[in-house]
């Protein structure tokens, strides 16, 4: 028997975006159910955050913040409106018990506004303590929580995907008991975070922490008919080589970390000799990945960081430090090698559902906030922008559901979806998770890579189609735990296809998005968003210019320049 | 790959680590002791080690 639950607002995902969305919706008087595939307060990216919540404070130079969070594809007035909310959130989280670094009773900030790693409030006990305190604040407000339930499909008023009606909840299964869950809601808010190749693949550089960010929410929204954008600009993920740990750059870079290769040379001289470590965030990520691709050993050098700062770093990013020290020993003596991953988003560059400032997707009843939307694109400010978009969305949803009648998904859709969800458990002669997972990883490394080209992308899309047609329908799971991984991999493949198609569509290069066949940064033709939508069983892509209002007060100059990478290097893809 | 070690003498079977493990690695065995039921899914995040009030869990992440 399926477990059937009803609520006003269903929030999917318990990171900081989901937490604030749930809190504000509840504050507006709605009944709120937050569903987490893992454990609210321990799941996803926020609990593993890099120890810093970049936060504007009243009296700051707003223009310096705008420079830090700027760029041709950024909605500048929206950034300006988000700044005061960040400050409000720091104070609210302080009341909830988040242990910010303080001098006496005063919350202190470190870093510098206007630089690539912005001025931030530091978490004295890291992301794990921050999220458990946030959890207690949210649960204390009356939000109901359901852990270990993986939602796999949205339910719709007309029973169709994509829908011509509205989203009326979601269905999935408990990852331990296998019990099917049907959750009916007046509004559904997807806050499932970034996506990337999910689950560790031993011996490879793929699969960094959190290992289960498989893009479930984005895939579900796409099937329901929501428009997606920015998939091609999701950026590169970095992580310490041979560890699954997150990069930790938010606290390490403002502390004086330098980047060197195996010969001790500061390789950023090849990319941005003027600004070096203070270069644009996306370019820094690209430079590190590019060095790795060229067969070098890009490493973070902490030898000049002061002992006092190292002591603080050990407290605010314990996961990163523990992992790094297991690899190289004392961080103040030996640089730490880093590696990279492609074809996803990170905690820094969001991509996913196209949303308004109120979190509305293009499908009625369906909202989204945080890194699974196209709105979290602020280099250096992702954690606060997730809390801010969660806040705005929660308020809007809380106000909207008052006038919505209790919905009823068609019984045949519920039956179909809840039947499909357990199918991999029932298959006898099929394909196991591991070989499919491995084949997908090889596809990413061999056919996608860091420097993109249409021919390789087409080959990758062909192989991905083959995997999805011939292997995915035969995937088997031995128990509900394995079922969660099978579904994660399946959802990721759908988002990956949309991402590769968006890579193919944008015919230019831009910061960390590099096309060997289109090496120009093209501010004449490509100050645009690429939109992806599922229609009639296929993906449709188009582009739209950005509204002029986005570029106030800093207009975009209509320039066309060869990407830096192609200027200084004879053969940037030589390692291929 | 990272791995989890449980000290059975110190484990009280409270189940906190089983609740909070982000990747759902841990379960209680019939003797009410935590054990890594899905060891290859450990991501080395140390959440179980911090959440254990009895110091019964260690995460090893030797690259």
Coordinates of C-alpha atoms in Angstrom, one line a residue:
Chain A
X1 CA 0.0 0.0 0.0
X2 CA 1.3 3.5 -0.9
X3 CA 1.7 6.1 1.8
X4 CA -0.5 9.0 0.9
X5 CA 0.2 12.4 2.4
X6 CA -1.4 15.8 1.8
X7 CA 0.0 19.3 2.4
X8 CA -0.3 22.9 1.2
X9 CA 3.4 23.2 0.2
X10 CA 5.8 20.3 -0.6
X11 CA 9.4 21.3 -0.5
X12 CA 11.8 18.8 -2.1
X13 CA 15.3 19.0 -0.8
X14 CA 16.7 20.1 2.6
X15 CA 19.7 22.3 1.9
X16 CA 19.7 25.9 2.7
X17 CA 17.4 26.9 -0.2
X18 CA 14.8 24.3 0.9
X19 CA 15.1 25.3 4.5
X20 CA 14.4 29.0 3.9
X21 CA 11.6 28.2 1.4
X22 CA 9.9 25.9 4.0
X23 CA 10.4 28.4 6.8
X24 CA 9.0 31.4 4.9
X25 CA 6.0 29.4 3.5
X26 CA 5.2 28.2 7.0
X27 CA 5.5 31.7 8.4
X28 CA 2.9 32.8 5.9
X29 CA 0.5 30.2 7.4
X30 CA 0.8 27.3 5.0
X31 CA 1.2 23.6 6.0
X32 CA 4.6 22.7 4.8
X33 CA 6.2 19.2 4.3
X34 CA 9.9 19.1 3.5
X35 CA 11.0 15.9 2.0
X36 CA 14.7 14.9 1.8
X37 CA 16.2 11.9 0.0
X38 CA 18.8 11.8 2.8
X39 CA 18.4 13.6 6.2
X40 CA 17.4 17.2 6.5
X41 CA 20.5 19.0 8.0
X42 CA 23.0 16.5 6.7
X43 CA 22.2 16.1 3.1
X44 CA 23.4 17.8 0.0
X45 CA 25.8 20.7 -0.4
X46 CA 24.9 23.1 2.4
X47 CA 26.0 20.8 5.2
X48 CA 29.4 20.4 3.5
X49 CA 29.7 24.1 2.7
X50 CA 33.2 25.7 2.5
X51 CA 32.8 27.4 5.9
X52 CA 31.9 30.8 4.7
X53 CA 28.6 32.6 4.0
X54 CA 29.5 35.6 1.9
X55 CA 27.3 38.4 3.3
X56 CA 26.7 42.0 2.6
X57 CA 26.4 44.2 5.6
X58 CA 24.7 47.6 5.8
X59 CA 27.3 50.3 5.1
X60 CA 29.2 48.2 2.6
X61 CA 30.1 49.6 -0.8
X62 CA 27.3 48.1 -2.9
X63 CA 29.2 48.7 -6.1
X64 CA 32.1 46.5 -4.8
X65 CA 29.6 43.7 -4.3
X66 CA 28.2 44.2 -7.7
X67 CA 31.7 43.9 -9.2
X68 CA 32.3 40.7 -7.2
X69 CA 29.0 39.2 -8.4
X70 CA 28.9 40.8 -11.9
X71 CA 29.4 39.6 -15.5
X72 CA 27.5 40.0 -18.7
X73 CA 25.0 37.3 -18.0
X74 CA 24.0 38.5 -14.5
X75 CA 20.8 40.3 -13.6
X76 CA 22.3 43.2 -11.7
X77 CA 19.2 44.8 -10.2
X78 CA 18.3 41.4 -8.8
X79 CA 21.8 41.0 -7.2
X80 CA 21.3 44.5 -5.7
X81 CA 18.0 43.4 -4.2
X82 CA 19.5 40.2 -2.7
X83 CA 22.2 42.0 -0.8
X84 CA 20.2 43.2 2.2
X85 CA 18.5 39.9 2.5
X86 CA 21.8 38.2 3.1
X87 CA 22.4 40.3 6.1
X88 CA 18.9 39.6 7.4
X89 CA 19.7 35.8 7.0
X90 CA 23.0 36.0 9.0
X91 CA 21.1 37.5 11.9
X92 CA 18.2 35.0 11.7
X93 CA 20.6 32.1 11.6
X94 CA 22.5 33.6 14.5
X95 CA 19.2 33.4 16.5
X96 CA 18.7 29.8 15.3
X97 CA 22.1 29.0 16.9
X98 CA 24.5 29.0 13.9
X99 CA 27.9 29.4 15.5
X100 CA 29.4 32.3 13.5
X101 CA 32.9 33.4 14.2
X102 CA 32.7 36.4 16.5
X103 CA 34.8 38.8 18.4
X104 CA 33.0 39.2 21.7
X105 CA 29.3 39.4 20.6
X106 CA 30.1 40.9 17.2
X107 CA 29.9 38.8 14.1
X108 CA 33.1 39.3 12.1
X109 CA 33.8 39.0 8.4
X110 CA 36.9 38.0 6.5
X111 CA 37.8 38.3 2.9
X112 CA 37.4 41.3 0.7
X113 CA 34.3 42.6 -1.2
X114 CA 34.9 43.3 -4.9
X115 CA 37.3 40.4 -5.2
X116 CA 36.6 36.9 -6.5
X117 CA 36.1 35.5 -3.0
X118 CA 33.8 37.9 -1.3
X119 CA 33.6 39.2 2.2
X120 CA 32.0 36.5 4.3
X121 CA 30.8 35.4 7.7
X122 CA 32.7 32.3 8.8
X123 CA 31.1 29.2 10.4
X124 CA 33.0 28.4 13.6
X125 CA 32.1 24.7 13.4
X126 CA 31.6 24.5 9.7
X127 CA 28.6 23.6 7.5
X128 CA 27.5 20.6 9.6
X129 CA 26.8 22.8 12.6
X130 CA 25.2 25.6 10.5
X131 CA 22.7 23.2 8.9
X132 CA 21.8 21.5 12.1
X133 CA 21.0 24.9 13.7
X134 CA 19.0 25.9 10.6
X135 CA 17.2 22.6 10.8
X136 CA 16.2 23.3 14.4
X137 CA 15.0 26.8 13.5
X138 CA 12.9 25.4 10.6
X139 CA 11.5 22.5 12.5
X140 CA 10.7 24.7 15.4
X141 CA 8.5 26.9 13.1
X142 CA 6.2 23.9 12.5
X143 CA 7.5 22.6 9.2
X144 CA 7.0 18.8 9.0
X145 CA 10.0 16.7 7.8
X146 CA 10.1 13.4 6.0
X147 CA 13.6 11.9 5.6
X148 CA 14.9 9.1 3.3
X149 CA 12.2 9.5 0.7
X150 CA 13.4 9.8 -2.9
X151 CA 10.8 11.6 -5.0
X152 CA 11.1 10.5 -8.6
X153 CA 8.2 12.0 -10.5
X154 CA 5.9 15.1 -10.2
X155 CA 2.2 14.5 -10.2
X156 CA 0.0 16.8 -12.4
X157 CA -3.7 17.9 -12.5
X158 CA -4.2 16.4 -16.0
X159 CA -2.1 13.3 -15.4
X160 CA 0.2 14.2 -18.2
X161 CA 4.0 14.9 -18.5
X162 CA 4.6 17.5 -19.8
X163 CA 1.4 18.9 -18.3
X164 CA -1.0 21.4 -19.7
X165 CA -2.4 21.8 -16.2
X166 CA -0.5 22.3 -12.9
X167 CA 1.8 20.3 -10.7
X168 CA -0.1 18.9 -7.7
X169 CA 2.7 17.0 -5.8
X170 CA 5.1 14.2 -6.3
X171 CA 5.6 10.5 -5.9
X172 CA 8.6 8.3 -5.0
X173 CA 9.8 5.7 -2.4
X174 CA 11.4 5.3 1.0
X175 CA 15.0 4.4 0.4
X176 CA 15.0 1.9 3.3
X177 CA 11.6 0.3 3.3
X178 CA 10.8 0.7 -0.4
X179 CA 7.3 2.0 0.6
X180 CA 5.8 4.0 -2.2
X181 CA 4.9 7.6 -1.3
X182 CA 2.3 9.8 -2.9
X183 CA 2.4 13.4 -1.7
X184 CA -0.4 15.7 -2.9
X185 CA 0.3 19.5 -2.5
X186 CA -1.2 22.8 -3.6
X187 CA 2.3 23.9 -4.6
X188 CA 5.6 22.1 -5.0
X189 CA 9.0 23.7 -4.5
X190 CA 12.0 22.0 -5.9
X191 CA 15.3 22.7 -4.1
X192 CA 17.5 19.8 -5.1
X193 CA 20.7 21.7 -5.6
X194 CA 23.4 21.2 -8.2
X195 CA 24.0 18.1 -10.3
X196 CA 27.0 16.2 -11.6
X197 CA 28.1 12.7 -12.3
X198 CA 26.8 11.0 -9.2
X199 CA 28.3 8.3 -6.9
X200 CA 32.0 7.6 -6.6
X201 CA 33.8 5.6 -9.2
X202 CA 36.9 4.1 -7.6
X203 CA 40.1 5.0 -9.3
X204 CA 38.7 8.0 -11.2
X205 CA 38.6 11.7 -10.5
X206 CA 34.8 11.7 -10.9
X207 CA 32.1 11.6 -8.2
X208 CA 33.1 14.2 -5.6
X209 CA 31.2 15.0 -2.4
X210 CA 28.3 15.2 -2.0
X211 CA 28.3 12.1 -4.0
X212 CA 24.6 11.9 -4.7
X213 CA 23.8 15.2 -6.4
X214 CA 22.1 13.6 -9.4
X215 CA 19.8 16.4 -10.6
X216 CA 16.6 14.5 -9.7
X217 CA 14.7 17.7 -9.3
X218 CA 15.8 19.2 -12.6
X219 CA 14.9 16.0 -14.4
X220 CA 11.5 15.9 -12.8
X221 CA 10.8 19.6 -13.7
X222 CA 12.0 19.0 -17.3
X223 CA 9.6 16.1 -17.7
X224 CA 6.7 18.2 -16.3
X225 CA 7.4 20.7 -19.0
X226 CA 9.4 23.4 -17.2
X227 CA 11.9 25.4 -19.2
X228 CA 15.5 25.1 -18.2
X229 CA 18.4 27.5 -18.8
X230 CA 22.1 28.1 -18.1
X231 CA 22.8 24.4 -18.4
X232 CA 25.8 25.1 -20.5
X233 CA 27.2 27.5 -18.0
X234 CA 27.3 25.2 -15.0
X235 CA 31.0 25.4 -14.8
X236 CA 33.6 23.0 -13.6
X237 CA 33.8 21.3 -10.2
X238 CA 37.1 21.1 -8.4
X239 CA 38.1 18.7 -5.7
X240 CA 41.3 17.6 -4.0
X241 CA 42.8 14.8 -6.2
X242 CA 42.2 11.3 -4.8
X243 CA 39.7 12.4 -2.3
X244 CA 35.9 13.0 -2.6
X245 CA 36.1 16.2 -0.6
X246 CA 34.7 19.5 -1.7
X247 CA 37.3 22.2 -2.7
X248 CA 37.1 24.5 0.3
X249 CA 38.2 27.5 -1.7
X250 CA 35.7 29.9 0.0
X251 CA 37.8 30.0 3.1
X252 CA 41.2 28.9 1.7
X253 CA 41.5 31.5 -1.0
X254 CA 41.0 34.6 1.2
X255 CA 43.5 33.1 3.6
X256 CA 46.4 33.4 1.2
X257 CA 46.3 30.1 -0.7
X258 CA 48.5 30.1 -3.8
X259 CA 48.3 27.9 -6.8
X260 CA 51.5 26.1 -8.0
X261 CA 52.4 23.3 -10.4
X262 CA 54.7 20.3 -9.6
X263 CA 57.7 22.5 -10.2
X264 CA 56.5 25.2 -7.8
X265 CA 55.6 27.6 -10.6
X266 CA 52.6 29.8 -10.1
X267 CA 50.8 28.9 -13.2
X268 CA 48.1 31.6 -13.0
X269 CA 50.8 33.8 -14.7
X270 CA 49.7 32.1 -17.9
X271 CA 46.0 33.0 -17.4
X272 CA 45.7 36.3 -15.6
X273 CA 49.2 37.6 -14.7
X274 CA 47.8 40.9 -13.3
X275 CA 45.3 39.5 -10.8
X276 CA 46.8 36.0 -10.2
X277 CA 44.8 34.3 -7.3
X278 CA 42.4 37.2 -7.3
X279 CA 41.3 36.4 -10.9
X280 CA 37.7 35.8 -11.8
X281 CA 36.3 32.7 -10.0
X282 CA 35.3 30.8 -13.2
X283 CA 38.7 31.5 -14.8
X284 CA 40.5 30.2 -11.7
X285 CA 38.5 27.0 -11.9
X286 CA 39.3 26.7 -15.5
X287 CA 43.0 27.3 -15.1
X288 CA 43.3 24.6 -12.5
X289 CA 41.4 22.1 -14.6
X290 CA 43.3 23.1 -17.7
X291 CA 46.7 22.5 -16.0
X292 CA 45.5 19.1 -15.0
X293 CA 44.4 18.4 -18.6
X294 CA 47.8 19.4 -19.8
X295 CA 49.4 16.8 -17.6
X296 CA 50.6 19.2 -14.9
X297 CA 49.9 18.8 -11.2
X298 CA 47.9 21.9 -10.1
X299 CA 48.2 22.2 -6.4
X300 CA 47.0 24.5 -3.6
X301 CA 49.9 25.9 -1.6
X302 CA 49.0 26.9 2.0
X303 CA 52.6 27.3 3.2
X304 CA 52.3 31.1 3.5
X305 CA 49.0 30.9 5.5
X306 CA 49.5 32.1 9.1
X307 CA 49.3 29.5 11.9
X308 CA 46.3 31.4 13.5
X309 CA 44.4 31.3 10.2
X310 CA 45.3 27.6 9.7
X311 CA 43.8 26.9 13.1
X312 CA 40.6 28.6 12.1
X313 CA 40.5 26.8 8.8
X314 CA 40.7 23.5 10.5
X315 CA 37.5 24.4 12.4
X316 CA 35.5 25.9 9.6
X317 CA 36.2 23.3 6.9
X318 CA 37.0 20.1 8.9
X319 CA 35.9 17.8 6.1
X320 CA 38.2 19.3 3.5
X321 CA 41.2 19.5 5.9
X322 CA 40.7 16.0 7.2
X323 CA 40.6 14.7 3.6
X324 CA 43.6 16.7 2.4
X325 CA 45.8 15.8 5.4
X326 CA 45.0 12.1 4.8
X327 CA 46.5 12.6 1.4
X328 CA 49.5 14.8 1.8
X329 CA 50.2 15.1 5.6
X330 CA 50.7 18.6 7.1
X331 CA 49.1 21.2 4.9
X332 CA 51.5 23.9 5.9
X333 CA 54.4 21.9 4.4
X334 CA 53.1 20.2 1.3
X335 CA 50.8 21.6 -1.5
X336 CA 47.6 19.6 -2.2
X337 CA 47.0 18.4 -5.8
X338 CA 43.5 19.2 -7.2
X339 CA 41.5 17.7 -10.0
X340 CA 38.3 18.6 -11.8
X341 CA 35.0 17.3 -13.1
X342 CA 32.8 18.4 -16.0
X343 CA 29.2 18.2 -17.2
X344 CA 27.3 19.4 -14.1
X345 CA 26.9 22.4 -11.9
X346 CA 28.7 23.2 -8.7
X347 CA 27.8 25.1 -5.6
X348 CA 29.0 28.1 -7.5
X349 CA 27.3 28.2 -10.8
X350 CA 23.7 27.2 -10.8
X351 CA 21.6 26.0 -13.7
X352 CA 18.2 24.5 -14.1
X353 CA 14.6 25.6 -14.0
X354 CA 14.0 29.0 -15.4
X355 CA 12.4 30.9 -12.5
X356 CA 11.1 34.4 -11.7
X357 CA 12.1 36.3 -8.6
X358 CA 9.2 34.6 -6.9
X359 CA 10.5 31.2 -7.7
X360 CA 7.8 30.5 -10.3
X361 CA 8.8 28.0 -13.0
X362 CA 7.0 28.1 -16.4
X363 CA 4.6 25.4 -15.1
X364 CA 1.8 26.4 -12.7
X365 CA 2.0 25.0 -9.2
X366 CA 5.7 24.3 -9.7
X367 CA 8.3 26.5 -8.0
X368 CA 12.1 26.2 -7.6
X369 CA 14.8 27.8 -5.6
X370 CA 18.6 27.5 -5.1
X371 CA 21.1 25.9 -7.3
X372 CA 18.6 23.8 -9.3
X373 CA 17.4 27.1 -10.9
X374 CA 18.9 29.5 -13.4
X375 CA 19.0 32.2 -10.8
X376 CA 22.0 31.1 -8.7
X377 CA 24.7 32.3 -10.9
X378 CA 26.6 34.6 -8.7
X379 CA 30.3 33.7 -8.7
X380 CA 31.2 33.6 -5.0
X381 CA 27.8 34.0 -3.5
X382 CA 26.0 30.7 -4.0
X383 CA 25.2 29.9 -0.4
X384 CA 23.6 33.3 0.4
X385 CA 21.9 33.3 -3.0
X386 CA 20.3 29.9 -2.2
X387 CA 19.0 31.2 1.1
X388 CA 17.7 34.4 -0.5
X389 CA 16.0 32.7 -3.4
X390 CA 14.6 30.1 -1.0
X391 CA 13.2 33.0 1.1
X392 CA 11.6 34.8 -1.8
X393 CA 10.1 31.6 -3.1
X394 CA 8.8 30.6 0.3
X395 CA 7.1 33.9 0.8
X396 CA 5.5 33.8 -2.7
X397 CA 4.3 30.2 -2.3
X398 CA 3.0 30.8 1.2
X399 CA 0.9 33.7 -0.1
X400 CA -0.3 31.8 -3.2
X401 CA -1.6 28.6 -1.7
X402 CA -4.3 30.3 0.3
X403 CA -6.4 30.6 -2.9
X404 CA -5.7 27.2 -4.3
X405 CA -8.3 24.4 -4.0
X406 CA -7.0 21.1 -2.6
X407 CA -5.9 19.2 -5.8
X408 CA -6.5 15.7 -6.8
X409 CA -4.0 13.9 -9.2
X410 CA -5.8 11.5 -11.5
X411 CA -5.7 8.0 -10.1
X412 CA -4.3 6.4 -13.3
X413 CA -1.3 8.7 -13.2
X414 CA -0.6 7.8 -9.5
X415 CA -0.9 4.1 -10.4
X416 CA 1.4 4.4 -13.4
X417 CA 4.1 6.4 -11.5
X418 CA 4.0 4.4 -8.4
X419 CA 4.2 1.2 -10.5
X420 CA 7.2 2.5 -12.5
X421 CA 9.2 3.5 -9.4
X422 CA 9.8 0.0 -8.1
X423 CA 10.3 -1.7 -11.5
X424 CA 14.1 -2.0 -11.2
X425 CA 13.5 -4.0 -8.0
X426 CA 11.3 -6.5 -9.8
X427 CA 13.5 -7.1 -12.9
X428 CA 15.3 -10.4 -12.9
X429 CA 17.6 -10.5 -16.0
X430 CA 18.9 -7.0 -16.4
X431 CA 21.9 -4.8 -16.1
X432 CA 23.6 -4.0 -12.8
X433 CA 24.3 -0.4 -11.7
X434 CA 28.1 -0.6 -11.8
X435 CA 28.8 -1.2 -15.5
X436 CA 26.3 1.4 -16.6
X437 CA 27.7 3.9 -14.1
X438 CA 31.3 3.2 -15.3
X439 CA 30.3 3.5 -19.0
X440 CA 28.8 6.9 -18.3
X441 CA 31.9 8.0 -16.4
X442 CA 34.1 7.0 -19.4
X443 CA 31.9 8.8 -21.7
X444 CA 32.3 12.0 -19.7
X445 CA 36.1 11.7 -19.5
X446 CA 36.8 10.6 -23.1
X447 CA 34.1 12.3 -25.2
X448 CA 33.1 15.4 -23.2
X449 CA 36.2 16.6 -21.4
X450 CA 37.2 20.1 -20.5
X451 CA 37.7 21.7 -23.9
X452 CA 34.6 21.1 -25.9
X453 CA 34.1 20.4 -29.6
X454 CA 31.0 19.7 -31.7
X455 CA 32.3 16.4 -33.0
X456 CA 33.1 15.0 -29.6
X457 CA 29.8 16.3 -28.2
X458 CA 27.9 14.6 -31.0
X459 CA 29.7 11.3 -30.3
X460 CA 28.9 11.7 -26.6
X461 CA 25.2 12.3 -27.3
X462 CA 25.1 9.3 -29.5
X463 CA 26.6 7.0 -26.9
X464 CA 24.4 8.6 -24.2
X465 CA 21.3 7.8 -26.3
X466 CA 22.5 4.3 -26.7
X467 CA 22.9 3.8 -22.9
X468 CA 19.5 5.4 -22.3
X469 CA 17.7 3.3 -24.9
X470 CA 19.3 -0.1 -24.3
X471 CA 20.7 -0.2 -20.7
X472 CA 18.6 2.1 -18.5
X473 CA 15.3 0.2 -19.1
X474 CA 17.1 -3.0 -18.0
X475 CA 18.7 -1.6 -14.8
X476 CA 18.2 -3.7 -11.7
X477 CA 18.3 -3.0 -8.0
X478 CA 18.5 -5.6 -5.2
X479 CA 17.0 -3.4 -2.5
X480 CA 15.6 0.1 -1.9
X481 CA 19.1 1.5 -1.2
X482 CA 20.3 0.4 -4.6
X483 CA 17.0 1.6 -6.1
X484 CA 17.9 5.1 -5.0
X485 CA 21.2 5.0 -6.9
X486 CA 19.6 3.5 -10.0
X487 CA 17.0 6.4 -10.0
X488 CA 19.8 8.9 -9.3
X489 CA 21.8 7.7 -12.3
X490 CA 18.7 7.6 -14.5
X491 CA 17.7 11.2 -13.6
X492 CA 21.3 12.5 -14.1
X493 CA 21.4 11.0 -17.6
X494 CA 18.4 13.0 -18.6
X495 CA 19.8 16.2 -17.3
X496 CA 23.1 15.3 -18.9
X497 CA 21.5 15.0 -22.4
X498 CA 20.0 18.5 -21.9
X499 CA 23.4 19.8 -20.8
X500 CA 25.3 18.4 -23.7
X501 CA 22.7 19.8 -26.1
X502 CA 23.1 23.2 -24.5
X503 CA 26.9 22.9 -24.8
X504 CA 26.4 22.2 -28.5
X505 CA 24.0 25.2 -28.9
X506 CA 26.2 28.0 -27.5
X507 CA 28.7 28.7 -30.2
X508 CA 31.2 30.8 -28.4
X509 CA 33.6 30.5 -25.4
X510 CA 33.0 32.2 -22.1
X511 CA 35.1 32.0 -18.9
X512 CA 35.0 28.3 -18.0
X513 CA 32.9 27.3 -20.9
X514 CA 35.5 26.6 -23.6
X515 CA 34.7 25.5 -27.2
X516 CA 37.8 24.6 -29.3
X517 CA 35.7 25.2 -32.4
X518 CA 34.3 28.5 -31.2
X519 CA 37.2 30.2 -29.3
X520 CA 35.7 33.7 -29.2
X521 CA 34.1 35.4 -26.2
X522 CA 31.2 36.9 -28.1
X523 CA 29.5 39.7 -26.4
X524 CA 27.9 40.7 -29.7
X525 CA 25.9 37.6 -30.3
X526 CA 25.9 35.6 -27.1
X527 CA 24.7 37.9 -24.3
X528 CA 21.8 35.5 -24.2
X529 CA 20.3 32.6 -22.3
X530 CA 19.9 29.2 -23.9
X531 CA 16.6 27.6 -23.0
X532 CA 15.8 23.9 -23.1
X533 CA 12.4 22.4 -23.0
X534 CA 11.0 18.9 -23.4
X535 CA 8.2 18.8 -26.0
X536 CA 6.7 15.7 -27.7
X537 CA 9.3 13.4 -26.3
X538 CA 12.2 15.5 -27.6
X539 CA 14.3 18.4 -26.4
X540 CA 13.8 21.8 -28.0
X541 CA 16.4 24.5 -27.6
X542 CA 16.3 28.2 -28.4
X543 CA 18.0 31.4 -27.2
X544 CA 16.7 34.6 -25.9
X545 CA 18.4 37.9 -25.4
X546 CA 18.7 39.2 -21.9
X547 CA 16.5 42.1 -20.9
X548 CA 18.4 45.4 -21.0
X549 CA 17.2 46.1 -17.5
X550 CA 19.6 43.4 -16.3
X551 CA 22.6 45.5 -17.2
X552 CA 21.8 48.5 -15.1
X553 CA 24.0 50.2 -13.9
X554 CA 26.9 48.4 -15.8
X555 CA 26.1 47.9 -19.5
X556 CA 27.8 45.1 -21.5
X557 CA 30.3 46.3 -24.1
X558 CA 29.7 44.6 -27.5
X559 CA 33.2 43.1 -27.8
X560 CA 34.5 39.9 -29.5
X561 CA 37.8 38.6 -28.0
X562 CA 39.7 35.4 -28.4
X563 CA 39.4 33.5 -25.1
X564 CA 42.5 33.9 -22.9
X565 CA 43.2 30.2 -23.1
X566 CA 43.7 30.3 -26.9
X567 CA 45.8 33.4 -26.7
X568 CA 48.7 32.2 -24.5
X569 CA 48.8 28.5 -25.3
X570 CA 49.8 27.1 -28.6
X571 CA 47.6 24.0 -28.2
X572 CA 45.3 24.2 -25.2
X573 CA 43.9 20.8 -26.0
X574 CA 47.2 19.2 -26.6
X575 CA 46.7 16.6 -23.8
X576 CA 43.7 15.2 -25.5
Chain B
X1 CA 38.2 5.1 -1.0
X2 CA 37.0 6.3 2.4
X3 CA 35.7 3.7 4.9
X4 CA 33.9 3.7 8.3
X5 CA 35.1 1.7 11.3
X6 CA 32.8 1.1 14.3
X7 CA 34.2 0.2 17.8
X8 CA 31.6 -2.3 18.9
X9 CA 32.6 -1.9 22.6
X10 CA 31.9 1.9 22.5
X11 CA 28.8 1.7 20.3
X12 CA 25.6 2.1 22.4
X13 CA 23.2 1.4 19.5
X14 CA 21.6 4.8 19.8
X15 CA 21.2 5.0 16.0
X16 CA 22.1 8.6 15.5
X17 CA 24.7 7.8 12.8
X18 CA 22.1 5.6 11.1
X19 CA 19.7 8.5 11.0
X20 CA 22.1 11.1 9.8
X21 CA 24.6 9.5 7.4
X22 CA 24.1 11.5 4.2
X23 CA 24.7 8.5 1.9
X24 CA 22.8 6.0 4.0
X25 CA 25.8 3.7 4.6
X26 CA 25.0 2.6 8.2
X27 CA 22.5 0.2 9.8
X28 CA 22.2 -1.4 13.2
X29 CA 22.9 -5.1 13.3
X30 CA 20.8 -7.6 15.4
X31 CA 23.0 -6.9 18.4
X32 CA 22.1 -3.2 18.1
X33 CA 25.6 -2.2 16.9
X34 CA 26.1 0.2 14.0
X35 CA 27.9 -1.3 11.0
X36 CA 28.6 -0.1 7.4
X37 CA 25.9 -2.0 5.5
X38 CA 26.8 -0.2 2.2
X39 CA 30.6 0.5 2.8
X40 CA 31.3 1.5 -0.8
X41 CA 28.9 4.4 -0.6
X42 CA 30.9 6.2 2.1
X43 CA 32.0 9.6 0.9
X44 CA 34.3 10.4 3.8
X45 CA 32.4 13.4 5.1
X46 CA 32.9 12.5 8.8
X47 CA 29.3 13.3 9.7
X48 CA 28.9 10.0 11.6
X49 CA 32.2 10.6 13.5
X50 CA 31.0 14.0 14.7
X51 CA 27.5 12.9 15.4
X52 CA 28.5 10.0 17.6
X53 CA 28.4 11.1 21.2
X54 CA 30.4 8.0 22.3
X55 CA 33.4 8.3 20.0
X56 CA 32.6 4.9 18.6
X57 CA 33.1 5.7 14.9
X58 CA 36.2 6.6 12.9
X59 CA 36.3 7.5 9.2
X60 CA 39.5 6.6 7.4
X61 CA 40.1 8.5 4.1
X62 CA 43.6 7.5 3.1
X63 CA 43.8 8.4 -0.5

